[in-house]
Amino acid sequence: MSDSLIIVVSGPGGVGKSTIVEELVKRDPRLWLSRSWTTRERRPGEAIDAYNFVTREQFQQRIDANGFLEWTEFIGNMYGTPNPEPPLGRDIVLEIEVDGAQQVKLQHPEAVLLFVLPPSREEQKARLHGRGDADNKVEQRLKKAEEEEPVGKALADYVLINDDLGQTIHDMLALIVARREKQS
Ligand code: 5GP
């Protein structure tokens, strides 16, 4: 992974990160999306490969074996990025929350951190409800989002407001290309 660019997409829950990264990897074949591990239960209708869904024991074993680039506990569940092994010549995309983004930036200061914000709290709330989270979970996630925002903004290389998905993706792809050119 030594020559790979690391692109971290972070931002509060309900901002559309998953849709964004899905589109990024579809449109830029050089991008390679890391699949995270989580101890969270799969949501109804959620893709089976959205995560590697594991038990706490399995997660802990991987921590003990130094198998994660970063990991954290987020609202009662563990989430972690396995040490990335992208195919040669590919750039790594991580879709993670702020604490993980901070850990990645510490180890890899050259990583590009794209921090995405929702256009409004209302929109964010609607997206969280829309994906089937229970009301109390939505409240927890909104509270967490308020804590995450200032930290993420301070840490970010670029802050983007996702009010138009197409524009957000267009801007991100341009930033990635620009960073590659700078690197080569
Ligand atoms: P969700 O439960 O909504 O899928 O994810 C909760 C939060 O964890 C989201 O902000 C998501 O981006 C983040 N997340 C997903 N995978 C990872 C990971 O591997 N590491 C970290 N630190 N956060 C992750």
JSON list of C-alpha atoms and ligand atoms in Angstrom, two decimals:
[
{"chain": "A", "resi": 1, "resn": "MET", "atom": "CA", "xyz": [0.00, 0.00, 0.00]},
{"chain": "A", "resi": 2, "resn": "SER", "atom": "CA", "xyz": [3.07, 2.25, 0.18]},
{"chain": "A", "resi": 3, "resn": "ASP", "atom": "CA", "xyz": [2.39, 4.03, -3.13]},
{"chain": "A", "resi": 4, "resn": "SER", "atom": "CA", "xyz": [-1.34, 4.20, -2.67]},
{"chain": "A", "resi": 5, "resn": "LEU", "atom": "CA", "xyz": [-3.07, 7.44, -1.93]},
{"chain": "A", "resi": 6, "resn": "ILE", "atom": "CA", "xyz": [-5.37, 7.14, 1.10]},
{"chain": "A", "resi": 7, "resn": "ILE", "atom": "CA", "xyz": [-8.67, 8.97, 0.74]},
{"chain": "A", "resi": 8, "resn": "VAL", "atom": "CA", "xyz": [-10.74, 9.19, 3.89]},
{"chain": "A", "resi": 9, "resn": "VAL", "atom": "CA", "xyz": [-14.39, 10.09, 3.52]},
{"chain": "A", "resi": 10, "resn": "SER", "atom": "CA", "xyz": [-15.80, 11.06, 6.88]},
{"chain": "A", "resi": 11, "resn": "GLY", "atom": "CA", "xyz": [-18.74, 12.97, 8.26]},
{"chain": "A", "resi": 12, "resn": "PRO", "atom": "CA", "xyz": [-21.71, 12.58, 10.55]},
{"chain": "A", "resi": 13, "resn": "GLY", "atom": "CA", "xyz": [-24.24, 9.78, 10.11]},
{"chain": "A", "resi": 14, "resn": "GLY", "atom": "CA", "xyz": [-26.99, 10.41, 7.59]},
{"chain": "A", "resi": 15, "resn": "VAL", "atom": "CA", "xyz": [-24.88, 12.64, 5.40]},
{"chain": "A", "resi": 16, "resn": "GLY", "atom": "CA", "xyz": [-24.80, 10.20, 2.50]},
{"chain": "A", "resi": 17, "resn": "LYS", "atom": "CA", "xyz": [-21.24, 8.87, 2.87]},
{"chain": "A", "resi": 18, "resn": "SER", "atom": "CA", "xyz": [-22.03, 5.33, 1.71]},
{"chain": "A", "resi": 19, "resn": "THR", "atom": "CA", "xyz": [-23.77, 6.55, -1.45]},
{"chain": "A", "resi": 20, "resn": "ILE", "atom": "CA", "xyz": [-20.88, 8.91, -2.11]},
{"chain": "A", "resi": 21, "resn": "VAL", "atom": "CA", "xyz": [-18.15, 6.28, -1.83]},
{"chain": "A", "resi": 22, "resn": "GLU", "atom": "CA", "xyz": [-20.16, 3.81, -3.88]},
{"chain": "A", "resi": 23, "resn": "GLU", "atom": "CA", "xyz": [-20.31, 6.36, -6.70]},
{"chain": "A", "resi": 24, "resn": "LEU", "atom": "CA", "xyz": [-16.66, 7.34, -6.33]},
{"chain": "A", "resi": 25, "resn": "VAL", "atom": "CA", "xyz": [-15.44, 3.78, -6.82]},
{"chain": "A", "resi": 26, "resn": "LYS", "atom": "CA", "xyz": [-17.86, 3.26, -9.71]},
{"chain": "A", "resi": 27, "resn": "ARG", "atom": "CA", "xyz": [-16.58, 6.31, -11.55]},
{"chain": "A", "resi": 28, "resn": "ASP", "atom": "CA", "xyz": [-12.87, 6.13, -10.81]},
{"chain": "A", "resi": 29, "resn": "PRO", "atom": "CA", "xyz": [-11.52, 2.62, -11.45]},
{"chain": "A", "resi": 30, "resn": "ARG", "atom": "CA", "xyz": [-8.29, 3.41, -9.66]},
{"chain": "A", "resi": 31, "resn": "LEU", "atom": "CA", "xyz": [-10.14, 3.67, -6.36]},
{"chain": "A", "resi": 32, "resn": "TRP", "atom": "CA", "xyz": [-10.32, 0.63, -4.10]},
{"chain": "A", "resi": 33, "resn": "LEU", "atom": "CA", "xyz": [-12.88, 0.60, -1.29]},
{"chain": "A", "resi": 34, "resn": "SER", "atom": "CA", "xyz": [-11.85, -0.94, 2.00]},
{"chain": "A", "resi": 35, "resn": "ARG", "atom": "CA", "xyz": [-14.46, -3.14, 3.66]},
{"chain": "A", "resi": 36, "resn": "SER", "atom": "CA", "xyz": [-14.76, -2.46, 7.38]},
{"chain": "A", "resi": 37, "resn": "TRP", "atom": "CA", "xyz": [-15.43, -4.88, 10.17]},
{"chain": "A", "resi": 38, "resn": "THR", "atom": "CA", "xyz": [-18.26, -4.21, 12.59]},
{"chain": "A", "resi": 39, "resn": "THR", "atom": "CA", "xyz": [-19.97, -5.84, 15.52]},
{"chain": "A", "resi": 40, "resn": "ARG", "atom": "CA", "xyz": [-23.21, -4.03, 14.64]},
{"chain": "A", "resi": 41, "resn": "GLU", "atom": "CA", "xyz": [-26.12, -6.15, 13.48]},
{"chain": "A", "resi": 42, "resn": "ARG", "atom": "CA", "xyz": [-27.01, -5.95, 9.83]},
{"chain": "A", "resi": 43, "resn": "ARG", "atom": "CA", "xyz": [-29.96, -3.62, 9.18]},
{"chain": "A", "resi": 44, "resn": "PRO", "atom": "CA", "xyz": [-32.98, -5.03, 7.37]},
{"chain": "A", "resi": 45, "resn": "GLY", "atom": "CA", "xyz": [-32.30, -4.67, 3.68]},
{"chain": "A", "resi": 46, "resn": "GLU", "atom": "CA", "xyz": [-28.64, -3.77, 4.17]},
{"chain": "A", "resi": 47, "resn": "ALA", "atom": "CA", "xyz": [-26.28, -5.44, 1.70]},
{"chain": "A", "resi": 48, "resn": "ILE", "atom": "CA", "xyz": [-24.68, -8.58, 3.06]},
{"chain": "A", "resi": 49, "resn": "ASP", "atom": "CA", "xyz": [-21.24, -7.29, 2.12]},
{"chain": "A", "resi": 50, "resn": "ALA", "atom": "CA", "xyz": [-21.77, -3.73, 3.42]},
{"chain": "A", "resi": 51, "resn": "TYR", "atom": "CA", "xyz": [-19.42, -4.79, 6.22]},
{"chain": "A", "resi": 52, "resn": "ASN", "atom": "CA", "xyz": [-17.69, -7.85, 7.43]},
{"chain": "A", "resi": 53, "resn": "PHE", "atom": "CA", "xyz": [-20.22, -8.50, 10.23]},
{"chain": "A", "resi": 54, "resn": "VAL", "atom": "CA", "xyz": [-18.40, -10.18, 13.12]},
{"chain": "A", "resi": 55, "resn": "THR", "atom": "CA", "xyz": [-18.78, -11.01, 16.80]},
{"chain": "A", "resi": 56, "resn": "ARG", "atom": "CA", "xyz": [-17.07, -9.03, 19.58]},
{"chain": "A", "resi": 57, "resn": "GLU", "atom": "CA", "xyz": [-14.72, -11.98, 20.07]},
{"chain": "A", "resi": 58, "resn": "GLN", "atom": "CA", "xyz": [-13.66, -11.99, 16.43]},
{"chain": "A", "resi": 59, "resn": "PHE", "atom": "CA", "xyz": [-13.18, -8.23, 16.52]},
{"chain": "A", "resi": 60, "resn": "GLN", "atom": "CA", "xyz": [-11.08, -8.44, 19.68]},
{"chain": "A", "resi": 61, "resn": "GLN", "atom": "CA", "xyz": [-8.92, -11.19, 18.19]},
{"chain": "A", "resi": 62, "resn": "ARG", "atom": "CA", "xyz": [-8.15, -8.99, 15.22]},
{"chain": "A", "resi": 63, "resn": "ILE", "atom": "CA", "xyz": [-7.25, -6.07, 17.54]},
{"chain": "A", "resi": 64, "resn": "ASP", "atom": "CA", "xyz": [-4.92, -8.39, 19.46]},
{"chain": "A", "resi": 65, "resn": "ALA", "atom": "CA", "xyz": [-3.27, -9.49, 16.22]},
{"chain": "A", "resi": 66, "resn": "ASN", "atom": "CA", "xyz": [-2.67, -5.82, 15.22]},
{"chain": "A", "resi": 67, "resn": "GLY", "atom": "CA", "xyz": [-4.92, -6.43, 12.25]},
{"chain": "A", "resi": 68, "resn": "PHE", "atom": "CA", "xyz": [-6.54, -2.99, 12.07]},
{"chain": "A", "resi": 69, "resn": "LEU", "atom": "CA", "xyz": [-5.29, 0.25, 10.57]},
{"chain": "A", "resi": 70, "resn": "GLU", "atom": "CA", "xyz": [-7.74, 1.95, 12.92]},
{"chain": "A", "resi": 71, "resn": "TRP", "atom": "CA", "xyz": [-10.73, 0.97, 15.00]},
{"chain": "A", "resi": 72, "resn": "THR", "atom": "CA", "xyz": [-13.17, 2.59, 17.37]},
{"chain": "A", "resi": 73, "resn": "GLU", "atom": "CA", "xyz": [-16.32, 2.09, 19.36]},
{"chain": "A", "resi": 74, "resn": "PHE", "atom": "CA", "xyz": [-19.26, 4.06, 17.96]},
{"chain": "A", "resi": 75, "resn": "ILE", "atom": "CA", "xyz": [-22.57, 4.13, 19.86]},
{"chain": "A", "resi": 76, "resn": "GLY", "atom": "CA", "xyz": [-22.03, 0.73, 21.41]},
{"chain": "A", "resi": 77, "resn": "ASN", "atom": "CA", "xyz": [-20.57, -1.11, 18.42]},
{"chain": "A", "resi": 78, "resn": "MET", "atom": "CA", "xyz": [-17.04, -1.68, 17.20]},
{"chain": "A", "resi": 79, "resn": "TYR", "atom": "CA", "xyz": [-15.94, -0.57, 13.75]},
{"chain": "A", "resi": 80, "resn": "GLY", "atom": "CA", "xyz": [-12.52, -1.06, 12.21]},
{"chain": "A", "resi": 81, "resn": "THR", "atom": "CA", "xyz": [-10.52, -0.86, 9.00]},
{"chain": "A", "resi": 82, "resn": "PRO", "atom": "CA", "xyz": [-8.47, -4.00, 8.40]},
{"chain": "A", "resi": 83, "resn": "ASN", "atom": "CA", "xyz": [-4.87, -3.27, 7.39]},
{"chain": "A", "resi": 84, "resn": "PRO", "atom": "CA", "xyz": [-5.42, -2.39, 3.73]},
{"chain": "A", "resi": 85, "resn": "GLU", "atom": "CA", "xyz": [-4.12, -4.66, 1.00]},
{"chain": "A", "resi": 86, "resn": "PRO", "atom": "CA", "xyz": [-5.16, -2.93, -2.21]},
{"chain": "A", "resi": 87, "resn": "PRO", "atom": "CA", "xyz": [-4.19, -4.35, -5.60]},
{"chain": "A", "resi": 88, "resn": "LEU", "atom": "CA", "xyz": [-1.08, -2.73, -7.05]},
{"chain": "A", "resi": 89, "resn": "GLY", "atom": "CA", "xyz": [-1.60, 0.78, -8.40]},
{"chain": "A", "resi": 90, "resn": "ARG", "atom": "CA", "xyz": [-4.93, 1.38, -6.69]},
{"chain": "A", "resi": 91, "resn": "ASP", "atom": "CA", "xyz": [-5.79, 4.16, -4.25]},
{"chain": "A", "resi": 92, "resn": "ILE", "atom": "CA", "xyz": [-7.54, 3.36, -0.98]},
{"chain": "A", "resi": 93, "resn": "VAL", "atom": "CA", "xyz": [-10.93, 4.78, 0.03]},
{"chain": "A", "resi": 94, "resn": "LEU", "atom": "CA", "xyz": [-12.04, 4.58, 3.64]},
{"chain": "A", "resi": 95, "resn": "GLU", "atom": "CA", "xyz": [-15.54, 5.53, 4.77]},
{"chain": "A", "resi": 96, "resn": "ILE", "atom": "CA", "xyz": [-15.18, 6.01, 8.50]},
{"chain": "A", "resi": 97, "resn": "GLU", "atom": "CA", "xyz": [-16.24, 8.21, 11.41]},
{"chain": "A", "resi": 98, "resn": "VAL", "atom": "CA", "xyz": [-14.17, 11.03, 12.89]},
{"chain": "A", "resi": 99, "resn": "ASP", "atom": "CA", "xyz": [-12.22, 9.17, 15.56]},
{"chain": "A", "resi": 100, "resn": "GLY", "atom": "CA", "xyz": [-10.98, 6.68, 12.97]},
{"chain": "A", "resi": 101, "resn": "ALA", "atom": "CA", "xyz": [-10.17, 9.50, 10.55]},
{"chain": "A", "resi": 102, "resn": "GLN", "atom": "CA", "xyz": [-8.04, 11.09, 13.24]},
{"chain": "A", "resi": 103, "resn": "GLN", "atom": "CA", "xyz": [-6.13, 7.84, 13.79]},
{"chain": "A", "resi": 104, "resn": "VAL", "atom": "CA", "xyz": [-5.47, 7.48, 10.05]},
{"chain": "A", "resi": 105, "resn": "LYS", "atom": "CA", "xyz": [-4.25, 11.09, 9.78]},
{"chain": "A", "resi": 106, "resn": "LEU", "atom": "CA", "xyz": [-1.85, 10.54, 12.67]},
{"chain": "A", "resi": 107, "resn": "GLN", "atom": "CA", "xyz": [-0.28, 7.51, 11.02]},
{"chain": "A", "resi": 108, "resn": "HIS", "atom": "CA", "xyz": [-0.53, 8.84, 7.46]},
{"chain": "A", "resi": 109, "resn": "PRO", "atom": "CA", "xyz": [-0.45, 12.65, 7.47]},
{"chain": "A", "resi": 110, "resn": "GLU", "atom": "CA", "xyz": [-0.46, 12.60, 3.67]},
{"chain": "A", "resi": 111, "resn": "ALA", "atom": "CA", "xyz": [-3.91, 10.93, 3.62]},
{"chain": "A", "resi": 112, "resn": "VAL", "atom": "CA", "xyz": [-6.61, 13.17, 2.14]},
{"chain": "A", "resi": 113, "resn": "LEU", "atom": "CA", "xyz": [-9.50, 13.74, 4.49]},
{"chain": "A", "resi": 114, "resn": "LEU", "atom": "CA", "xyz": [-12.76, 14.74, 2.84]},
{"chain": "A", "resi": 115, "resn": "PHE", "atom": "CA", "xyz": [-15.28, 15.72, 5.47]},
{"chain": "A", "resi": 116, "resn": "VAL", "atom": "CA", "xyz": [-18.90, 15.77, 4.36]},
{"chain": "A", "resi": 117, "resn": "LEU", "atom": "CA", "xyz": [-21.63, 17.80, 6.04]},
{"chain": "A", "resi": 118, "resn": "PRO", "atom": "CA", "xyz": [-25.41, 17.56, 5.58]},
{"chain": "A", "resi": 119, "resn": "PRO", "atom": "CA", "xyz": [-27.20, 20.58, 4.07]},
{"chain": "A", "resi": 120, "resn": "SER", "atom": "CA", "xyz": [-29.38, 20.76, 7.20]},
{"chain": "A", "resi": 121, "resn": "ARG", "atom": "CA", "xyz": [-30.24, 18.84, 10.36]},
{"chain": "A", "resi": 122, "resn": "GLU", "atom": "CA", "xyz": [-33.70, 18.20, 8.95]},
{"chain": "A", "resi": 123, "resn": "GLU", "atom": "CA", "xyz": [-32.29, 16.55, 5.86]},
{"chain": "A", "resi": 124, "resn": "GLN", "atom": "CA", "xyz": [-29.91, 14.47, 7.97]},
{"chain": "A", "resi": 125, "resn": "LYS", "atom": "CA", "xyz": [-32.72, 13.37, 10.28]},
{"chain": "A", "resi": 126, "resn": "ALA", "atom": "CA", "xyz": [-34.85, 12.37, 7.30]},
{"chain": "A", "resi": 127, "resn": "ARG", "atom": "CA", "xyz": [-32.00, 10.28, 5.87]},
{"chain": "A", "resi": 128, "resn": "LEU", "atom": "CA", "xyz": [-31.39, 8.53, 9.19]},
{"chain": "A", "resi": 129, "resn": "HIS", "atom": "CA", "xyz": [-35.08, 7.68, 9.54]},
{"chain": "A", "resi": 130, "resn": "GLY", "atom": "CA", "xyz": [-35.22, 6.69, 5.88]},
{"chain": "A", "resi": 131, "resn": "ARG", "atom": "CA", "xyz": [-32.71, 3.90, 6.31]},
{"chain": "A", "resi": 132, "resn": "GLY", "atom": "CA", "xyz": [-34.74, 2.24, 9.01]},
{"chain": "A", "resi": 133, "resn": "ASP", "atom": "CA", "xyz": [-33.00, 3.28, 12.24]},
{"chain": "A", "resi": 134, "resn": "ALA", "atom": "CA", "xyz": [-35.25, 3.29, 15.31]},
{"chain": "A", "resi": 135, "resn": "ASP", "atom": "CA", "xyz": [-36.19, 6.71, 16.75]},
{"chain": "A", "resi": 136, "resn": "ASN", "atom": "CA", "xyz": [-33.88, 6.39, 19.77]},
{"chain": "A", "resi": 137, "resn": "LYS", "atom": "CA", "xyz": [-31.01, 5.38, 17.48]},
{"chain": "A", "resi": 138, "resn": "VAL", "atom": "CA", "xyz": [-31.65, 8.42, 15.29]},
{"chain": "A", "resi": 139, "resn": "GLU", "atom": "CA", "xyz": [-31.48, 10.69, 18.33]},
{"chain": "A", "resi": 140, "resn": "GLN", "atom": "CA", "xyz": [-28.22, 9.06, 19.47]},
{"chain": "A", "resi": 141, "resn": "ARG", "atom": "CA", "xyz": [-26.72, 9.47, 16.02]},
{"chain": "A", "resi": 142, "resn": "LEU", "atom": "CA", "xyz": [-27.77, 13.12, 15.75]},
{"chain": "A", "resi": 143, "resn": "LYS", "atom": "CA", "xyz": [-26.20, 13.85, 19.13]},
{"chain": "A", "resi": 144, "resn": "LYS", "atom": "CA", "xyz": [-23.03, 12.08, 18.05]},
{"chain": "A", "resi": 145, "resn": "ALA", "atom": "CA", "xyz": [-23.04, 14.06, 14.80]},
{"chain": "A", "resi": 146, "resn": "GLU", "atom": "CA", "xyz": [-23.01, 17.33, 16.72]},
{"chain": "A", "resi": 147, "resn": "GLU", "atom": "CA", "xyz": [-19.95, 16.18, 18.63]},
{"chain": "A", "resi": 148, "resn": "GLU", "atom": "CA", "xyz": [-18.20, 14.96, 15.50]},
{"chain": "A", "resi": 149, "resn": "GLU", "atom": "CA", "xyz": [-18.67, 18.03, 13.33]},
{"chain": "A", "resi": 150, "resn": "PRO", "atom": "CA", "xyz": [-16.23, 20.50, 14.91]},
{"chain": "A", "resi": 151, "resn": "VAL", "atom": "CA", "xyz": [-13.53, 17.81, 15.26]},
{"chain": "A", "resi": 152, "resn": "GLY", "atom": "CA", "xyz": [-13.97, 16.68, 11.67]},
{"chain": "A", "resi": 153, "resn": "LYS", "atom": "CA", "xyz": [-13.95, 20.21, 10.30]},
{"chain": "A", "resi": 154, "resn": "ALA", "atom": "CA", "xyz": [-10.70, 21.00, 12.11]},
{"chain": "A", "resi": 155, "resn": "LEU", "atom": "CA", "xyz": [-9.06, 17.82, 10.89]},
{"chain": "A", "resi": 156, "resn": "ALA", "atom": "CA", "xyz": [-10.29, 17.89, 7.30]},
{"chain": "A", "resi": 157, "resn": "ASP", "atom": "CA", "xyz": [-8.32, 18.77, 4.20]},
{"chain": "A", "resi": 158, "resn": "TYR", "atom": "CA", "xyz": [-11.59, 19.64, 2.50]},
{"chain": "A", "resi": 159, "resn": "VAL", "atom": "CA", "xyz": [-15.10, 20.20, 3.85]},
{"chain": "A", "resi": 160, "resn": "LEU", "atom": "CA", "xyz": [-17.97, 19.54, 1.44]},
{"chain": "A", "resi": 161, "resn": "ILE", "atom": "CA", "xyz": [-21.68, 20.17, 1.96]},
{"chain": "A", "resi": 162, "resn": "ASN", "atom": "CA", "xyz": [-23.67, 17.39, 0.38]},
{"chain": "A", "resi": 163, "resn": "ASP", "atom": "CA", "xyz": [-26.70, 19.31, -0.86]},
{"chain": "A", "resi": 164, "resn": "ASP", "atom": "CA", "xyz": [-26.32, 18.03, -4.42]},
{"chain": "A", "resi": 165, "resn": "LEU", "atom": "CA", "xyz": [-24.97, 14.48, -4.64]},
{"chain": "A", "resi": 166, "resn": "GLY", "atom": "CA", "xyz": [-23.79, 14.80, -8.25]},
{"chain": "A", "resi": 167, "resn": "GLN", "atom": "CA", "xyz": [-21.88, 17.97, -7.46]},
{"chain": "A", "resi": 168, "resn": "THR", "atom": "CA", "xyz": [-20.32, 16.50, -4.31]},
{"chain": "A", "resi": 169, "resn": "ILE", "atom": "CA", "xyz": [-19.05, 13.49, -6.25]},
{"chain": "A", "resi": 170, "resn": "HIS", "atom": "CA", "xyz": [-17.80, 15.66, -9.09]},
{"chain": "A", "resi": 171, "resn": "ASP", "atom": "CA", "xyz": [-15.89, 17.88, -6.62]},
{"chain": "A", "resi": 172, "resn": "MET", "atom": "CA", "xyz": [-14.41, 14.91, -4.80]},
{"chain": "A", "resi": 173, "resn": "LEU", "atom": "CA", "xyz": [-13.21, 13.22, -7.99]},
{"chain": "A", "resi": 174, "resn": "ALA", "atom": "CA", "xyz": [-11.56, 16.49, -9.03]},
{"chain": "A", "resi": 175, "resn": "LEU", "atom": "CA", "xyz": [-9.82, 16.79, -5.66]},
{"chain": "A", "resi": 176, "resn": "ILE", "atom": "CA", "xyz": [-8.57, 13.22, -5.90]},
{"chain": "A", "resi": 177, "resn": "VAL", "atom": "CA", "xyz": [-7.20, 13.75, -9.41]},
{"chain": "A", "resi": 178, "resn": "ALA", "atom": "CA", "xyz": [-5.50, 16.97, -8.32]},
{"chain": "A", "resi": 179, "resn": "ARG", "atom": "CA", "xyz": [-3.88, 15.18, -5.38]},
{"chain": "A", "resi": 180, "resn": "ARG", "atom": "CA", "xyz": [-2.61, 12.37, -7.60]},
{"chain": "A", "resi": 181, "resn": "GLU", "atom": "CA", "xyz": [-1.03, 14.90, -9.94]},
{"chain": "A", "resi": 182, "resn": "LYS", "atom": "CA", "xyz": [0.67, 16.60, -7.02]},
{"chain": "A", "resi": 183, "resn": "GLN", "atom": "CA", "xyz": [1.99, 13.26, -5.79]},
{"chain": "A", "resi": 184, "resn": "SER", "atom": "CA", "xyz": [3.43, 12.05, -9.11]},
{"chain": "B", "resi": 1, "resn": "5GP", "atom": "P1", "xyz": [-23.19, 2.66, 10.46]},
{"chain": "B", "resi": 1, "resn": "5GP", "atom": "O1", "xyz": [-23.57, 1.89, 11.66]},
{"chain": "B", "resi": 1, "resn": "5GP", "atom": "O2", "xyz": [-24.15, 3.79, 10.19]},
{"chain": "B", "resi": 1, "resn": "5GP", "atom": "O3", "xyz": [-22.96, 1.79, 9.25]},
{"chain": "B", "resi": 1, "resn": "5GP", "atom": "O4", "xyz": [-21.79, 3.35, 10.76]},
{"chain": "B", "resi": 1, "resn": "5GP", "atom": "C1", "xyz": [-21.61, 4.17, 11.88]},
{"chain": "B", "resi": 1, "resn": "5GP", "atom": "C2", "xyz": [-20.41, 5.04, 11.68]},
{"chain": "B", "resi": 1, "resn": "5GP", "atom": "O5", "xyz": [-19.22, 4.23, 11.64]},
{"chain": "B", "resi": 1, "resn": "5GP", "atom": "C3", "xyz": [-20.43, 5.79, 10.34]},
{"chain": "B", "resi": 1, "resn": "5GP", "atom": "O6", "xyz": [-19.99, 7.12, 10.59]},
{"chain": "B", "resi": 1, "resn": "5GP", "atom": "C4", "xyz": [-19.43, 5.04, 9.49]},
{"chain": "B", "resi": 1, "resn": "5GP", "atom": "O7", "xyz": [-18.81, 5.87, 8.54]},
{"chain": "B", "resi": 1, "resn": "5GP", "atom": "C5", "xyz": [-18.44, 4.62, 10.54]},
{"chain": "B", "resi": 1, "resn": "5GP", "atom": "N1", "xyz": [-17.58, 3.50, 10.13]},
{"chain": "B", "resi": 1, "resn": "5GP", "atom": "C6", "xyz": [-17.83, 2.52, 9.24]},
{"chain": "B", "resi": 1, "resn": "5GP", "atom": "N2", "xyz": [-16.77, 1.70, 9.14]},
{"chain": "B", "resi": 1, "resn": "5GP", "atom": "C7", "xyz": [-15.82, 2.19, 9.97]},
{"chain": "B", "resi": 1, "resn": "5GP", "atom": "C8", "xyz": [-14.49, 1.79, 10.29]},
{"chain": "B", "resi": 1, "resn": "5GP", "atom": "O8", "xyz": [-13.94, 0.83, 9.79]},
{"chain": "B", "resi": 1, "resn": "5GP", "atom": "N3", "xyz": [-13.83, 2.55, 11.19]},
{"chain": "B", "resi": 1, "resn": "5GP", "atom": "C9", "xyz": [-14.39, 3.64, 11.77]},
{"chain": "B", "resi": 1, "resn": "5GP", "atom": "N4", "xyz": [-13.63, 4.33, 12.64]},
{"chain": "B", "resi": 1, "resn": "5GP", "atom": "N5", "xyz": [-15.63, 4.04, 11.50]},
{"chain": "B", "resi": 1, "resn": "5GP", "atom": "C10", "xyz": [-16.34, 3.33, 10.61]}
]
